[in-house]
Coordinates of C-alpha atoms in Angstrom, one line a residue:
M86 CA 147.2 -23.8 166.1
D87 CA 147.1 -21.3 163.3
I88 CA 145.8 -23.4 160.4
D89 CA 146.2 -20.5 157.9
R90 CA 149.8 -20.0 158.9
L91 CA 150.6 -23.7 158.5
M92 CA 148.9 -23.8 155.1
A93 CA 150.9 -20.8 153.9
L94 CA 154.1 -22.6 155.1
A95 CA 153.1 -25.8 153.3
I96 CA 152.4 -24.0 150.1
R97 CA 155.7 -22.2 150.2
R98 CA 157.4 -25.5 150.7
V99 CA 155.5 -27.0 147.7
E100 CA 156.5 -24.1 145.5
T101 CA 160.2 -24.4 146.5
G102 CA 160.3 -28.1 145.8
Q103 CA 160.4 -29.2 149.5
A104 CA 157.9 -32.0 149.1
D105 CA 158.8 -34.1 152.1
S106 CA 158.7 -31.1 154.5
A107 CA 155.4 -29.9 152.9
I108 CA 153.9 -33.4 153.5
D109 CA 154.7 -33.2 157.2
T110 CA 153.2 -29.7 157.5
L111 CA 150.0 -30.7 155.6
R112 CA 149.5 -33.7 157.8
Q113 CA 149.6 -31.4 160.8
V114 CA 146.9 -29.3 159.1
L115 CA 144.8 -32.3 158.4
A116 CA 145.1 -33.5 162.0
F117 CA 143.2 -30.4 163.0
D118 CA 140.9 -30.0 160.0
P119 CA 140.5 -33.3 158.1
D120 CA 137.9 -31.8 155.8
L121 CA 140.1 -29.1 154.3
A122 CA 140.0 -29.9 150.6
E123 CA 142.9 -27.6 149.8
A124 CA 145.2 -29.5 152.2
H125 CA 144.2 -32.9 150.7
A126 CA 144.8 -31.5 147.2
Y127 CA 148.3 -30.1 148.1
L128 CA 149.1 -33.3 149.9
A129 CA 148.2 -35.3 146.8
L130 CA 150.4 -33.1 144.7
C131 CA 153.4 -33.6 147.1
L132 CA 152.8 -37.4 147.1
L133 CA 152.7 -37.3 143.3
N134 CA 156.0 -35.4 143.2
T135 CA 157.6 -38.1 145.5
K136 CA 156.2 -40.9 143.2
R137 CA 153.7 -42.3 145.7
L138 CA 151.0 -42.6 143.1
S139 CA 148.5 -44.7 145.0
A140 CA 148.6 -42.4 148.0
A141 CA 148.4 -39.3 145.8
L142 CA 145.3 -40.7 144.0
Y143 CA 143.6 -41.4 147.3
E144 CA 144.2 -37.9 148.6
A145 CA 143.2 -36.2 145.4
K146 CA 139.9 -38.1 145.3
I147 CA 139.2 -37.0 148.9
A148 CA 139.9 -33.4 147.9
L149 CA 137.5 -33.7 145.0
A150 CA 134.8 -35.3 147.1
L151 CA 135.1 -32.4 149.6
E152 CA 135.2 -29.8 146.9
S153 CA 134.1 -30.9 143.4
D154 CA 135.2 -27.7 141.7
S155 CA 138.7 -27.7 143.1
E156 CA 141.0 -26.9 140.2
L157 CA 144.0 -28.1 142.2
A158 CA 142.4 -31.5 142.7
H159 CA 141.5 -31.9 139.0
F160 CA 145.0 -30.7 138.0
T161 CA 146.7 -33.2 140.4
L162 CA 144.4 -36.0 139.3
A163 CA 145.2 -35.3 135.6
N164 CA 148.9 -35.5 136.4
I165 CA 148.5 -38.7 138.4
Y166 CA 146.6 -40.4 135.6
I167 CA 149.3 -39.3 133.2
A168 CA 151.9 -40.9 135.4
Q169 CA 149.8 -44.0 135.5
R170 CA 149.4 -43.7 131.7
A171 CA 145.6 -43.7 132.1
F172 CA 145.3 -41.1 129.3
N173 CA 141.5 -41.1 128.9
D174 CA 141.0 -40.4 132.6
A175 CA 143.7 -37.6 132.4
Q176 CA 141.9 -36.1 129.4
E177 CA 138.7 -35.9 131.3
H178 CA 140.2 -33.8 134.1
T179 CA 142.3 -31.7 131.7
S180 CA 139.2 -30.8 129.6
L181 CA 137.4 -29.8 132.8
L182 CA 140.2 -27.6 133.8
M183 CA 140.3 -25.7 130.5
E184 CA 136.6 -25.2 130.8
M185 CA 136.9 -23.9 134.4
D186 CA 139.7 -21.4 133.5
P187 CA 140.5 -21.1 129.8
N188 CA 143.1 -18.4 130.5
H189 CA 145.4 -20.3 132.8
P190 CA 148.6 -21.3 131.0
P191 CA 149.5 -24.4 133.1
Y192 CA 146.4 -26.1 131.8
Y193 CA 147.6 -25.6 128.2
L194 CA 151.0 -27.0 129.2
L195 CA 149.3 -30.0 130.8
Q196 CA 147.2 -30.7 127.7
A197 CA 150.3 -30.3 125.5
N198 CA 152.1 -32.8 127.6
L199 CA 149.2 -35.2 127.4
N200 CA 149.0 -34.8 123.6
Q201 CA 152.7 -35.5 123.3
L202 CA 152.4 -38.7 125.2
R203 CA 149.4 -39.7 123.1
R204 CA 151.6 -39.0 120.0
K205 CA 149.2 -36.2 118.8
M206 CA 152.2 -34.2 117.8
N207 CA 150.4 -31.8 115.5
E208 CA 148.3 -30.6 118.5
V209 CA 151.2 -29.8 120.8
L210 CA 152.7 -26.6 119.4
P211 CA 149.4 -24.6 119.2
L212 CA 148.8 -25.3 122.9
L213 CA 152.3 -24.1 123.8
E214 CA 151.9 -21.0 121.7
K215 CA 148.6 -20.3 123.4
A216 CA 150.2 -20.6 126.8
L217 CA 152.9 -18.2 125.7
E218 CA 150.3 -15.8 124.4
L219 CA 148.5 -15.8 127.8
D220 CA 151.8 -15.4 129.8
P221 CA 154.7 -14.3 127.6
E222 CA 156.9 -13.7 130.6
S223 CA 156.6 -17.2 132.0
P224 CA 160.0 -19.0 132.3
K225 CA 158.2 -22.4 132.5
V226 CA 156.3 -21.8 129.3
L227 CA 159.4 -20.6 127.5
A228 CA 161.3 -23.7 128.7
E229 CA 158.5 -26.0 127.5
L230 CA 158.8 -24.4 124.0
S231 CA 162.5 -25.0 124.2
D232 CA 162.0 -28.6 125.0
F233 CA 159.5 -29.0 122.1
Y234 CA 162.1 -27.7 119.6
I235 CA 164.9 -29.8 121.2
D236 CA 162.8 -32.9 120.4
R237 CA 162.4 -31.7 116.9
G238 CA 166.1 -31.1 116.5
E239 CA 165.6 -27.3 115.8
L240 CA 168.3 -26.2 118.2
D241 CA 168.4 -22.5 117.1
K242 CA 164.8 -22.0 118.3
A243 CA 165.3 -24.2 121.3
E244 CA 168.3 -22.2 122.4
R245 CA 166.4 -18.9 121.9
Y246 CA 163.5 -20.0 124.1
A247 CA 165.8 -21.4 126.8
Y248 CA 167.8 -18.2 126.8
E249 CA 164.6 -16.2 127.1
S250 CA 163.5 -18.4 130.0
L251 CA 166.7 -17.8 131.9
T252 CA 166.5 -14.1 131.1
R253 CA 163.2 -14.0 133.0
D254 CA 164.5 -16.1 135.8
P255 CA 168.2 -17.1 135.9
E256 CA 167.5 -19.7 138.6
N257 CA 164.5 -21.3 137.0
V258 CA 165.0 -25.1 137.0
D259 CA 163.1 -25.7 133.8
G260 CA 165.1 -23.1 132.0
L261 CA 168.4 -24.4 133.3
V262 CA 167.5 -28.0 132.2
S263 CA 166.3 -26.8 128.8
M264 CA 169.5 -24.8 128.2
G265 CA 171.6 -27.8 129.5
N266 CA 169.9 -30.1 127.0
V267 CA 170.5 -27.6 124.1
L268 CA 174.2 -27.3 125.1
L269 CA 174.6 -31.1 125.3
R270 CA 173.2 -31.5 121.8
L271 CA 175.6 -28.8 120.6
G272 CA 178.5 -30.7 122.1
K273 CA 179.2 -28.2 124.8
V274 CA 179.3 -30.9 127.5
E275 CA 181.0 -29.0 130.3
E276 CA 178.6 -26.0 129.9
S277 CA 175.7 -28.4 129.9
R278 CA 176.9 -30.1 133.1
D279 CA 177.2 -26.6 134.8
H280 CA 173.5 -26.0 134.0
A281 CA 172.5 -29.5 135.3
I282 CA 174.4 -29.0 138.6
L283 CA 172.9 -25.6 139.1
A284 CA 169.4 -26.9 138.5
L285 CA 170.0 -29.7 141.0
R286 CA 171.2 -27.2 143.6
H287 CA 167.8 -25.6 143.4
A288 CA 165.9 -28.9 143.1
P289 CA 167.9 -32.0 144.1
D290 CA 165.1 -34.4 143.2
N291 CA 164.2 -32.9 139.8
V292 CA 164.0 -35.9 137.5
S293 CA 164.6 -33.8 134.3
A294 CA 167.8 -32.4 135.8
L295 CA 169.0 -35.9 136.9
A296 CA 168.1 -37.2 133.4
L297 CA 170.2 -34.4 131.9
L298 CA 173.2 -35.3 134.2
A299 CA 172.8 -39.0 133.2
G300 CA 172.7 -37.9 129.5
I301 CA 175.9 -36.0 130.0
K302 CA 177.6 -39.1 131.4
A303 CA 176.2 -41.2 128.6
R304 CA 177.5 -38.7 126.0
K305 CA 181.0 -38.9 127.5
N306 CA 180.9 -42.7 127.8
P307 CA 182.5 -44.5 124.8
V308 CA 179.9 -47.3 125.0
L309 CA 176.7 -45.3 125.7
G310 CA 177.8 -42.3 123.6
L311 CA 176.9 -43.9 120.3
W312 CA 173.5 -45.0 121.6
W313 CA 172.9 -41.5 123.1
R314 CA 173.6 -39.8 119.7
Y315 CA 171.5 -42.4 117.9
N316 CA 168.6 -42.0 120.3
V317 CA 168.7 -38.2 120.0
W318 CA 168.7 -38.4 116.2
M319 CA 165.8 -40.9 116.1
N320 CA 163.7 -38.7 118.4
S321 CA 164.3 -35.7 116.2
V322 CA 163.1 -37.5 113.0
G323 CA 159.9 -38.6 114.6
N324 CA 158.2 -42.0 115.0
T325 CA 157.1 -42.6 111.4
R326 CA 160.5 -41.7 109.9
S327 CA 162.4 -43.7 112.6
I328 CA 160.4 -46.8 111.8
A329 CA 161.1 -46.2 108.1
V330 CA 164.9 -45.9 108.9
L331 CA 164.8 -49.2 110.8
L332 CA 162.9 -51.0 107.9
L333 CA 165.4 -49.6 105.4
A334 CA 168.4 -50.7 107.5
Y335 CA 166.9 -54.2 107.7
I336 CA 166.3 -54.4 104.0
I337 CA 169.9 -53.3 103.3
Y338 CA 171.1 -55.9 105.7
R339 CA 169.1 -58.7 104.0
I340 CA 170.2 -57.6 100.5
A341 CA 173.8 -57.5 101.6
T342 CA 173.9 -60.9 103.2
M343 CA 172.0 -62.6 100.3
G344 CA 174.3 -60.8 97.8
F345 CA 177.5 -62.0 99.4
H346 CA 176.1 -65.5 99.7
D347 CA 175.3 -65.4 96.0
M348 CA 178.9 -64.3 95.4
E349 CA 180.1 -67.3 97.4
R350 CA 181.5 -65.1 100.2
P351 CA 179.8 -66.6 103.3
D352 CA 182.6 -65.1 105.5
I353 CA 181.6 -61.5 104.6
A354 CA 177.9 -62.4 104.9
G355 CA 178.6 -63.9 108.3
L356 CA 180.4 -60.7 109.4
I357 CA 177.4 -58.6 108.3
H358 CA 175.0 -60.9 110.1
Y359 CA 176.9 -60.6 113.4
A360 CA 177.3 -56.9 113.0
W361 CA 173.5 -56.6 112.5
L362 CA 173.0 -58.7 115.6
G363 CA 175.4 -56.5 117.6
I364 CA 173.5 -53.4 116.5
V365 CA 170.1 -54.9 117.5
I366 CA 171.5 -56.0 120.9
Y367 CA 173.1 -52.6 121.5
T368 CA 169.8 -50.8 120.6
F369 CA 168.0 -52.8 123.2
A370 CA 170.8 -52.7 125.8
G371 CA 171.4 -49.0 125.5
P372 CA 168.2 -47.8 127.2
A373 CA 168.7 -50.3 130.0
L374 CA 172.2 -49.0 130.6
F375 CA 171.0 -45.4 130.5
N376 CA 168.2 -46.1 132.9
R377 CA 170.7 -47.7 135.3
S378 CA 172.9 -44.6 135.0
L379 CA 169.8 -42.5 135.8
R380 CA 168.9 -44.6 138.8
K381 CA 172.5 -44.2 140.1
E382 CA 172.2 -40.4 139.8
L383 CA 168.9 -40.5 141.7
S384 CA 170.5 -42.5 144.6
D385 CA 173.7 -40.4 144.6
V386 CA 171.8 -37.1 144.8
R387 CA 169.6 -38.2 147.6
L388 CA 172.5 -39.1 149.7
S389 CA 173.7 -35.5 149.9
E390 CA 172.0 -32.1 149.8
H391 CA 175.2 -30.4 148.5
F392 CA 177.3 -30.5 145.4

């Protein structure tokens, strides 16, 4: 059996998002050469992409044991630990990667993602800009910058970077999803849906594209629509300001109820009280309803390979 040919086939399948097919091919490779670190590393990456985190961690550790300087193994381990929210372990491997190759843009994107999850927001943009400096033509880097500005509510910049991403590669899934998210926030729902569907045609299991599609449905839903707009706005103002908004809303609620009680209008105070309870319940129920919608999109897409 031609191991090199099989590895090349597996890598092509990984790069085109065919994780399940790549897993089968990589297992064939490892049946003939169980000590091939590269095969274990790619297998770990595929298992990570299919959400089999324990198996991915096992394979990545084998790859690292076989080849301690495998950048792919360190990269996969960092992503696995991020998925497990073991951020300190992820940081260890990310730092090693940036020491091994300080001119590789994906490592800066990885560190930016980790910093975002750790709420080190001031350290995210410099990393994204460094990645763009190293590879100004990268559709993925441009899409990541678009996503950064979407989260900040700066839609002009977000749209510009998403457009540049798609100019470099009109079929790039990251760029399609970024532009879809920009269009959704601009209220161009049908155009956003077109981008989501096109992204899913290229990558049916892409979670970001599925989340975009679920967001589109939430935006059009009279119940979830209000929560979706509220959530988008709260994300754009940041954690500190969003907490301040909630505290201010609670203070206003308490002042209003006490004021109407003092005015001997318990009926109005009661209405305000129940309205506040409704808002609180809706705030907690909204994410659960959205996640249920997302799970439905995941199950629906996996039933069919065509749209």
